[in-house]
């Protein structure tokens, strides 16, 4: 029996004890995870520095800060998320108890990614713990230092049997995928995502696939180009371009292309100085293989800004490419590096057409002061998300579901969406053994009269919550009317007494 098989069996056995069912236990584990991040902040930062060349402050901003927020939100809202959810009834079930009850799925496999090795691995874990599942955590072997720290230190804070960490490469991941899970949560490329889905299909295991793709960025010529380019520069080159929701390419009109190049160049110097290679907050490509892949994508395009590199350090400077077409090599795959191609289009109509001719992206970016133009892009394109006049920040909003569509993924997470994604939303209806006369309409023999009554009772939906609100409103209205009536009566009595009191007190004066 393989190590991976033993780990999964142990997690399932521990889950079947029922220890994850009580909300108090889940909150305790979430608080332990929060304590892990607080206690081991330096260990996490050191590992990310060695993996991706990221600064300590950069790691906190892009890895652990959002993770802490997700954990605190789950702790605060767990009782609300896990509570029964009443639903609308029809007349046939108006006296019954009808609701949706979230329940744990079982054992979840979380396969993390290397570009943000802590955020994209542990955020799904927050949802898995909150929903009451066991979870096998598989960090990416590419970010090896982070994987090692996770393997060594996380079991010191979380239940070792319920939340084991399994490290290793392709063979270990393949062995894990042979096991039966109740849900698989994968973050990574579309190519591997298809393999994960294929393996999951053997056990009819549902999947969440957080993938990527080429996220377009359209710049309207009438917008504030300077501000737009500052925000695009930040979104593109943070983490050395290794962000799944980074703007992959820019679409703009030929008349503003030179201005866009100029403003992006200014922003690069503002953010990363004249020498990004020595700047603390500019990272590195994860390894030599990805370095060579990214460098090869520049073939056939003209370098407008940057283009410098150092293979020994896996360094590629912030680079802007022009003379790019849809057939250029850099447009054939997700870049996942610090290259920003600019493609010229005649206007928003051609931009929309260009986007729609390709796979659905994880996010569409549009920069414009024209709200009608923005709404048009929303209406005429499809993507996991749409963000207007900024980059990346939708990831920070826990109330928004984060995920792709089509080739960019399936399923979503963040906040309550993580909880729901990793829960079974169980339909519950509790009837009483009464009112059999009404129920008899469904029993044979089926007649036209019974069908008529069934149509009335089944098709007439009743919003119980709305009825309760209306009843409360009627009650308060009646109470208010009663109070007003009493007040008016009291006022009239007082008025009469004020008029008659002199006659009583001084009868002989009148």
Short mmCIF file of N, CA and C in Angstrom, two decimals, residues 96-242:
data_model
loop_
_atom_site.label_atom_id
_atom_site.label_comp_id
_atom_site.label_asym_id
_atom_site.label_seq_id
_atom_site.Cartn_x
_atom_site.Cartn_y
_atom_site.Cartn_z
N UNK A 96 -45.21 22.46 6.15
CA UNK A 96 -44.07 21.58 6.37
C UNK A 96 -42.80 22.38 6.64
N UNK A 97 -41.79 21.67 7.15
CA UNK A 97 -40.48 22.28 7.36
C UNK A 97 -39.63 21.98 6.12
N UNK A 98 -39.28 23.02 5.37
CA UNK A 98 -38.56 22.85 4.10
C UNK A 98 -37.32 23.74 4.13
N UNK A 99 -36.15 23.15 3.95
CA UNK A 99 -34.92 23.94 4.04
C UNK A 99 -33.76 23.21 3.38
N UNK A 100 -32.67 23.93 3.21
CA UNK A 100 -31.42 23.37 2.70
C UNK A 100 -30.43 23.30 3.86
N UNK A 101 -29.85 22.13 4.05
CA UNK A 101 -28.89 21.92 5.14
C UNK A 101 -27.50 21.62 4.57
N UNK A 102 -26.55 22.56 4.71
CA UNK A 102 -25.18 22.26 4.27
C UNK A 102 -24.58 21.15 5.12
N UNK A 103 -23.89 20.21 4.47
CA UNK A 103 -23.22 19.15 5.20
C UNK A 103 -21.86 18.87 4.55
N UNK A 104 -20.90 18.33 5.31
CA UNK A 104 -19.57 18.06 4.77
C UNK A 104 -19.62 17.04 3.64
N UNK A 105 -18.73 17.20 2.67
CA UNK A 105 -18.63 16.25 1.57
C UNK A 105 -17.89 14.99 1.98
N UNK A 106 -16.79 15.16 2.73
CA UNK A 106 -15.96 14.02 3.12
C UNK A 106 -14.50 14.38 3.11
N UNK A 107 -13.73 13.73 2.23
CA UNK A 107 -12.29 13.97 2.14
C UNK A 107 -11.99 14.73 0.84
N UNK A 108 -11.37 15.88 0.97
CA UNK A 108 -11.08 16.76 -0.16
C UNK A 108 -9.58 16.72 -0.45
N UNK A 109 -9.24 16.69 -1.73
CA UNK A 109 -7.84 16.81 -2.15
C UNK A 109 -7.62 18.23 -2.66
N UNK A 110 -6.63 18.92 -2.09
CA UNK A 110 -6.28 20.27 -2.52
C UNK A 110 -4.89 20.23 -3.15
N UNK A 111 -4.83 20.52 -4.44
CA UNK A 111 -3.55 20.56 -5.16
C UNK A 111 -3.22 22.02 -5.43
N UNK A 112 -2.18 22.52 -4.76
CA UNK A 112 -1.83 23.93 -4.84
C UNK A 112 -0.94 24.25 -6.03
N UNK A 113 -0.70 25.54 -6.23
CA UNK A 113 0.14 26.03 -7.32
C UNK A 113 1.39 26.69 -6.75
N UNK A 114 2.39 26.90 -7.62
CA UNK A 114 3.67 27.41 -7.16
C UNK A 114 3.79 28.92 -7.19
N UNK A 115 2.93 29.61 -7.93
CA UNK A 115 3.12 31.06 -8.09
C UNK A 115 2.77 31.85 -6.84
N UNK A 116 1.75 31.42 -6.12
CA UNK A 116 1.43 31.96 -4.79
C UNK A 116 1.24 30.74 -3.90
N UNK A 117 2.35 30.13 -3.47
CA UNK A 117 2.28 28.78 -2.87
C UNK A 117 1.50 28.70 -1.56
N UNK A 118 1.31 29.82 -0.89
CA UNK A 118 0.56 29.79 0.37
C UNK A 118 -0.89 30.19 0.16
N UNK A 119 -1.10 31.29 -0.54
CA UNK A 119 -2.47 31.80 -0.72
C UNK A 119 -3.37 30.81 -1.45
N UNK A 120 -2.91 30.28 -2.61
CA UNK A 120 -3.80 29.44 -3.41
C UNK A 120 -3.86 27.99 -2.91
N UNK A 121 -3.02 27.66 -1.92
CA UNK A 121 -3.09 26.31 -1.34
C UNK A 121 -3.92 26.32 -0.06
N UNK A 122 -3.72 27.35 0.77
CA UNK A 122 -4.40 27.36 2.07
C UNK A 122 -5.77 28.03 2.04
N UNK A 123 -6.03 28.89 1.07
CA UNK A 123 -7.38 29.47 1.02
C UNK A 123 -8.45 28.40 0.76
N UNK A 124 -8.24 27.46 -0.17
CA UNK A 124 -9.23 26.37 -0.28
C UNK A 124 -9.31 25.54 1.00
N UNK A 125 -8.20 25.42 1.72
CA UNK A 125 -8.21 24.66 2.98
C UNK A 125 -9.13 25.33 4.00
N UNK A 126 -9.18 26.66 4.00
CA UNK A 126 -10.09 27.37 4.91
C UNK A 126 -11.53 26.94 4.64
N UNK A 127 -11.90 26.90 3.37
CA UNK A 127 -13.25 26.45 3.02
C UNK A 127 -13.51 25.01 3.39
N UNK A 128 -12.49 24.15 3.20
CA UNK A 128 -12.64 22.72 3.51
C UNK A 128 -12.85 22.51 5.01
N UNK A 129 -12.07 23.22 5.82
CA UNK A 129 -12.20 23.09 7.29
C UNK A 129 -13.55 23.64 7.73
N UNK A 130 -13.92 24.84 7.23
CA UNK A 130 -15.18 25.47 7.63
C UNK A 130 -16.37 24.58 7.29
N UNK A 131 -16.29 23.89 6.15
CA UNK A 131 -17.40 23.02 5.71
C UNK A 131 -17.42 21.68 6.43
N UNK A 132 -16.40 21.40 7.25
CA UNK A 132 -16.39 20.17 8.03
C UNK A 132 -15.76 18.98 7.35
N UNK A 133 -14.93 19.22 6.34
CA UNK A 133 -14.29 18.13 5.62
C UNK A 133 -12.92 17.78 6.21
N UNK A 134 -12.44 16.60 5.84
CA UNK A 134 -11.01 16.31 5.97
C UNK A 134 -10.37 16.78 4.66
N UNK A 135 -9.08 17.08 4.69
CA UNK A 135 -8.44 17.58 3.47
C UNK A 135 -6.99 17.11 3.38
N UNK A 136 -6.65 16.53 2.25
CA UNK A 136 -5.26 16.16 1.97
C UNK A 136 -4.66 17.31 1.16
N UNK A 137 -3.57 17.88 1.65
CA UNK A 137 -2.98 19.07 1.06
C UNK A 137 -1.74 18.68 0.26
N UNK A 138 -1.73 19.01 -1.03
CA UNK A 138 -0.60 18.71 -1.88
C UNK A 138 -0.02 20.02 -2.44
N UNK A 139 0.99 20.58 -1.76
CA UNK A 139 1.62 21.79 -2.30
C UNK A 139 2.43 21.48 -3.55
N UNK A 140 2.64 22.49 -4.38
CA UNK A 140 3.40 22.29 -5.61
C UNK A 140 4.87 22.00 -5.29
N UNK A 141 5.41 21.01 -5.98
CA UNK A 141 6.82 20.66 -5.80
C UNK A 141 7.74 21.69 -6.45
N UNK A 142 7.19 22.53 -7.33
CA UNK A 142 8.00 23.55 -8.01
C UNK A 142 8.46 24.61 -7.01
N UNK A 143 7.56 25.04 -6.13
CA UNK A 143 7.94 25.95 -5.03
C UNK A 143 8.37 25.07 -3.85
N UNK A 144 9.54 24.47 -3.98
CA UNK A 144 9.99 23.40 -3.08
C UNK A 144 10.22 23.87 -1.64
N UNK A 145 10.71 25.08 -1.48
CA UNK A 145 10.99 25.56 -0.13
C UNK A 145 9.70 25.80 0.66
N UNK A 146 8.71 26.35 -0.02
CA UNK A 146 7.41 26.54 0.63
C UNK A 146 6.75 25.21 0.95
N UNK A 147 6.87 24.25 0.03
CA UNK A 147 6.29 22.92 0.26
C UNK A 147 6.92 22.26 1.48
N UNK A 148 8.23 22.42 1.63
CA UNK A 148 8.94 21.81 2.76
C UNK A 148 8.50 22.41 4.08
N UNK A 149 8.39 23.74 4.12
CA UNK A 149 7.94 24.42 5.34
C UNK A 149 6.52 23.99 5.69
N UNK A 150 5.66 23.90 4.68
CA UNK A 150 4.28 23.49 4.91
C UNK A 150 4.22 22.07 5.47
N UNK A 151 5.00 21.18 4.91
CA UNK A 151 5.03 19.79 5.36
C UNK A 151 5.53 19.66 6.78
N UNK A 152 6.55 20.44 7.14
CA UNK A 152 7.17 20.32 8.46
C UNK A 152 6.39 21.03 9.56
N UNK A 153 5.80 22.18 9.25
CA UNK A 153 5.24 23.01 10.32
C UNK A 153 3.73 22.98 10.44
N UNK A 154 2.99 22.81 9.33
CA UNK A 154 1.53 22.83 9.42
C UNK A 154 0.97 21.73 10.33
N UNK A 155 1.53 20.51 10.32
CA UNK A 155 1.01 19.47 11.22
C UNK A 155 1.20 19.78 12.72
N UNK A 156 2.03 20.75 13.02
CA UNK A 156 2.20 21.14 14.42
C UNK A 156 1.01 21.96 14.92
N UNK A 157 0.16 22.40 13.99
CA UNK A 157 -0.97 23.26 14.36
C UNK A 157 -2.32 22.63 14.06
N UNK A 158 -2.40 21.85 13.00
CA UNK A 158 -3.67 21.23 12.62
C UNK A 158 -3.66 19.73 12.92
N UNK A 159 -4.85 19.14 12.98
CA UNK A 159 -4.98 17.69 13.19
C UNK A 159 -4.22 16.95 12.09
N UNK A 160 -3.25 16.13 12.49
CA UNK A 160 -2.37 15.45 11.53
C UNK A 160 -3.10 14.45 10.65
N UNK A 161 -4.11 13.82 11.21
CA UNK A 161 -4.84 12.80 10.45
C UNK A 161 -5.85 13.42 9.48
N UNK A 162 -6.51 14.48 9.93
CA UNK A 162 -7.55 15.10 9.11
C UNK A 162 -6.98 16.00 8.02
N UNK A 163 -5.84 16.62 8.28
CA UNK A 163 -5.28 17.60 7.34
C UNK A 163 -3.81 17.33 7.06
N UNK A 164 -3.51 16.17 6.49
CA UNK A 164 -2.11 15.83 6.22
C UNK A 164 -1.57 16.58 5.00
N UNK A 165 -0.26 16.81 5.02
CA UNK A 165 0.42 17.44 3.88
C UNK A 165 1.24 16.37 3.18
N UNK A 166 1.03 16.23 1.87
CA UNK A 166 1.77 15.25 1.07
C UNK A 166 2.63 16.01 0.07
N UNK A 167 3.93 15.80 0.14
CA UNK A 167 4.84 16.46 -0.81
C UNK A 167 5.31 15.45 -1.86
N UNK A 168 5.94 15.98 -2.89
CA UNK A 168 6.45 15.13 -3.96
C UNK A 168 6.14 15.73 -5.31
N UNK A 169 6.52 15.02 -6.35
CA UNK A 169 6.36 15.51 -7.71
C UNK A 169 5.21 14.88 -8.45
N UNK A 170 5.44 14.64 -9.73
CA UNK A 170 4.38 14.14 -10.61
C UNK A 170 3.90 12.75 -10.17
N UNK A 171 4.83 11.86 -9.82
CA UNK A 171 4.44 10.49 -9.47
C UNK A 171 3.58 10.46 -8.21
N UNK A 172 3.93 11.30 -7.22
CA UNK A 172 3.13 11.34 -5.98
C UNK A 172 1.74 11.91 -6.26
N UNK A 173 1.68 12.92 -7.12
CA UNK A 173 0.38 13.50 -7.45
C UNK A 173 -0.47 12.49 -8.21
N UNK A 174 0.14 11.77 -9.13
CA UNK A 174 -0.60 10.74 -9.87
C UNK A 174 -1.12 9.66 -8.95
N UNK A 175 -0.32 9.28 -7.95
CA UNK A 175 -0.77 8.27 -6.99
C UNK A 175 -1.94 8.79 -6.17
N UNK A 176 -1.88 10.05 -5.78
CA UNK A 176 -2.99 10.64 -5.04
C UNK A 176 -4.27 10.63 -5.89
N UNK A 177 -4.13 10.95 -7.17
CA UNK A 177 -5.29 11.03 -8.05
C UNK A 177 -5.92 9.66 -8.33
N UNK A 178 -5.20 8.58 -8.01
CA UNK A 178 -5.78 7.24 -8.15
C UNK A 178 -6.76 6.95 -7.01
N UNK A 179 -6.62 7.68 -5.90
CA UNK A 179 -7.46 7.42 -4.74
C UNK A 179 -8.83 8.09 -4.92
N UNK A 180 -9.79 7.60 -4.17
CA UNK A 180 -11.14 8.19 -4.24
C UNK A 180 -11.25 9.34 -3.26
N UNK A 181 -11.63 10.49 -3.76
CA UNK A 181 -11.90 11.66 -2.93
C UNK A 181 -13.35 12.07 -3.13
N UNK A 182 -13.83 12.95 -2.25
CA UNK A 182 -15.19 13.46 -2.38
C UNK A 182 -15.23 14.80 -3.10
N UNK A 183 -14.07 15.41 -3.28
CA UNK A 183 -13.93 16.62 -4.08
C UNK A 183 -12.45 16.84 -4.32
N UNK A 184 -12.11 17.34 -5.50
CA UNK A 184 -10.73 17.70 -5.81
C UNK A 184 -10.69 19.17 -6.18
N UNK A 185 -9.81 19.90 -5.52
CA UNK A 185 -9.66 21.33 -5.76
C UNK A 185 -8.26 21.55 -6.32
N UNK A 186 -8.19 21.90 -7.61
CA UNK A 186 -6.90 22.04 -8.28
C UNK A 186 -6.69 23.47 -8.77
N UNK A 187 -5.50 24.00 -8.52
CA UNK A 187 -5.10 25.31 -9.07
C UNK A 187 -3.86 25.10 -9.93
N UNK A 188 -3.91 25.55 -11.18
CA UNK A 188 -2.77 25.37 -12.07
C UNK A 188 -3.15 25.59 -13.52
N UNK A 189 -2.46 24.90 -14.41
CA UNK A 189 -2.65 25.09 -15.85
C UNK A 189 -3.84 24.29 -16.38
N UNK A 190 -4.34 24.72 -17.55
CA UNK A 190 -5.45 24.01 -18.19
C UNK A 190 -5.04 22.61 -18.63
N UNK A 191 -3.78 22.45 -19.05
CA UNK A 191 -3.30 21.13 -19.51
C UNK A 191 -3.39 20.12 -18.38
N UNK A 192 -2.87 20.47 -17.21
CA UNK A 192 -2.92 19.56 -16.06
C UNK A 192 -4.34 19.46 -15.53
N UNK A 193 -5.09 20.54 -15.64
CA UNK A 193 -6.48 20.52 -15.18
C UNK A 193 -7.30 19.44 -15.88
N UNK A 194 -7.05 19.24 -17.16
CA UNK A 194 -7.75 18.19 -17.90
C UNK A 194 -7.38 16.80 -17.37
N UNK A 195 -6.12 16.62 -17.00
CA UNK A 195 -5.68 15.33 -16.44
C UNK A 195 -6.32 15.08 -15.08
N UNK A 196 -6.42 16.15 -14.29
CA UNK A 196 -7.06 16.03 -12.97
C UNK A 196 -8.53 15.65 -13.13
N UNK A 197 -9.19 16.29 -14.07
CA UNK A 197 -10.61 16.00 -14.30
C UNK A 197 -10.81 14.58 -14.81
N UNK A 198 -9.90 14.13 -15.66
CA UNK A 198 -9.97 12.77 -16.18
C UNK A 198 -9.82 11.75 -15.05
N UNK A 199 -8.86 11.99 -14.15
CA UNK A 199 -8.66 11.08 -13.02
C UNK A 199 -9.87 11.10 -12.09
N UNK A 200 -10.45 12.29 -11.87
CA UNK A 200 -11.61 12.42 -10.97
C UNK A 200 -12.82 11.69 -11.54
N UNK A 201 -12.94 11.66 -12.86
CA UNK A 201 -14.10 11.03 -13.50
C UNK A 201 -14.18 9.54 -13.19
N UNK A 202 -13.04 8.90 -12.94
CA UNK A 202 -13.05 7.46 -12.65
C UNK A 202 -13.82 7.16 -11.38
N UNK A 203 -13.87 8.10 -10.45
CA UNK A 203 -14.59 7.91 -9.19
C UNK A 203 -15.84 8.80 -9.11
N UNK A 204 -16.20 9.45 -10.23
CA UNK A 204 -17.30 10.42 -10.24
C UNK A 204 -17.10 11.49 -9.18
N UNK A 205 -15.87 11.93 -9.03
CA UNK A 205 -15.54 12.95 -8.03
C UNK A 205 -15.70 14.34 -8.64
N UNK A 206 -16.46 15.21 -7.98
CA UNK A 206 -16.59 16.59 -8.49
C UNK A 206 -15.28 17.35 -8.34
N UNK A 207 -15.06 18.34 -9.19
CA UNK A 207 -13.80 19.09 -9.16
C UNK A 207 -14.06 20.58 -9.19
N UNK A 208 -13.13 21.30 -8.58
CA UNK A 208 -13.01 22.74 -8.78
C UNK A 208 -11.68 22.95 -9.47
N UNK A 209 -11.71 23.58 -10.63
CA UNK A 209 -10.48 23.83 -11.39
C UNK A 209 -10.26 25.33 -11.50
N UNK A 210 -9.24 25.80 -10.81
CA UNK A 210 -8.85 27.21 -10.88
C UNK A 210 -7.68 27.29 -11.85
N UNK A 211 -7.97 27.66 -13.09
CA UNK A 211 -6.96 27.59 -14.13
C UNK A 211 -6.47 28.99 -14.49
N UNK A 212 -6.42 29.33 -15.75
CA UNK A 212 -5.89 30.64 -16.10
C UNK A 212 -6.32 31.02 -17.49
N UNK A 213 -5.37 31.34 -18.33
CA UNK A 213 -5.68 31.75 -19.69
C UNK A 213 -5.12 33.12 -19.99
N UNK A 214 -5.47 33.63 -21.15
CA UNK A 214 -4.94 34.92 -21.57
C UNK A 214 -5.97 36.02 -21.30
N UNK A 215 -5.80 36.72 -20.19
CA UNK A 215 -6.75 37.75 -19.78
C UNK A 215 -6.47 39.06 -20.51
N UNK A 216 -7.41 39.52 -21.34
CA UNK A 216 -7.19 40.72 -22.14
C UNK A 216 -7.42 42.00 -21.34
N UNK A 217 -6.83 43.08 -21.82
CA UNK A 217 -6.97 44.38 -21.17
C UNK A 217 -7.20 45.44 -22.25
N UNK A 218 -8.42 45.95 -22.34
CA UNK A 218 -8.75 46.95 -23.35
C UNK A 218 -8.64 48.35 -22.75
N UNK A 219 -7.92 49.24 -23.44
CA UNK A 219 -7.76 50.62 -23.00
C UNK A 219 -8.51 51.53 -23.97
N UNK A 220 -9.55 52.18 -23.49
CA UNK A 220 -10.30 53.14 -24.29
C UNK A 220 -9.44 54.39 -24.50
N UNK A 221 -9.37 54.89 -25.72
CA UNK A 221 -8.48 56.02 -26.02
C UNK A 221 -8.86 57.29 -25.26
N UNK A 222 -10.10 57.38 -24.78
CA UNK A 222 -10.57 58.59 -24.10
C UNK A 222 -10.43 58.52 -22.58
N UNK A 223 -9.86 57.43 -22.06
CA UNK A 223 -9.71 57.33 -20.60
C UNK A 223 -8.43 58.04 -20.16
N UNK A 224 -8.22 58.10 -18.85
CA UNK A 224 -6.99 58.68 -18.30
C UNK A 224 -5.87 57.66 -18.52
N UNK A 225 -5.12 57.81 -19.58
CA UNK A 225 -4.10 56.82 -19.98
C UNK A 225 -3.04 56.66 -18.89
N UNK A 226 -2.65 57.77 -18.26
CA UNK A 226 -1.60 57.71 -17.24
C UNK A 226 -2.00 56.81 -16.08
N UNK A 227 -3.19 57.04 -15.56
CA UNK A 227 -3.67 56.23 -14.42
C UNK A 227 -3.88 54.78 -14.86
N UNK A 228 -4.47 54.60 -16.04
CA UNK A 228 -4.70 53.24 -16.53
C UNK A 228 -3.39 52.46 -16.63
N UNK A 229 -2.36 53.09 -17.18
CA UNK A 229 -1.08 52.39 -17.37
C UNK A 229 -0.37 52.11 -16.05
N UNK A 230 -0.54 52.99 -15.06
CA UNK A 230 0.05 52.71 -13.74
C UNK A 230 -0.57 51.45 -13.15
N UNK A 231 -1.88 51.34 -13.25
CA UNK A 231 -2.58 50.19 -12.67
C UNK A 231 -2.30 48.91 -13.45
N UNK A 232 -2.20 49.03 -14.76
CA UNK A 232 -1.86 47.86 -15.58
C UNK A 232 -0.44 47.39 -15.29
N UNK A 233 0.49 48.34 -15.16
CA UNK A 233 1.88 48.01 -14.86
C UNK A 233 1.98 47.26 -13.54
N UNK A 234 1.27 47.75 -12.54
CA UNK A 234 1.28 47.06 -11.25
C UNK A 234 0.71 45.65 -11.38
N UNK A 235 -0.46 45.54 -12.02
CA UNK A 235 -1.12 44.24 -12.12
C UNK A 235 -0.33 43.23 -12.94
N UNK A 236 0.39 43.73 -13.97
CA UNK A 236 1.13 42.82 -14.83
C UNK A 236 2.42 42.32 -14.21
N UNK A 237 3.19 43.21 -13.60
CA UNK A 237 4.56 42.85 -13.20
C UNK A 237 4.72 42.45 -11.74
N UNK A 238 3.65 42.52 -10.95
CA UNK A 238 3.74 42.00 -9.59
C UNK A 238 4.03 40.51 -9.66
N UNK A 239 4.87 40.01 -8.78
CA UNK A 239 5.28 38.61 -8.77
C UNK A 239 5.91 38.21 -10.10
N UNK A 240 6.57 39.20 -10.74
CA UNK A 240 7.29 38.95 -12.00
C UNK A 240 6.35 38.41 -13.09
N UNK A 241 5.10 38.86 -13.03
CA UNK A 241 4.14 38.46 -14.05
C UNK A 241 3.55 37.08 -13.86
N UNK A 242 3.92 36.41 -12.78
CA UNK A 242 3.48 35.02 -12.54
C UNK A 242 2.20 35.01 -11.69
#
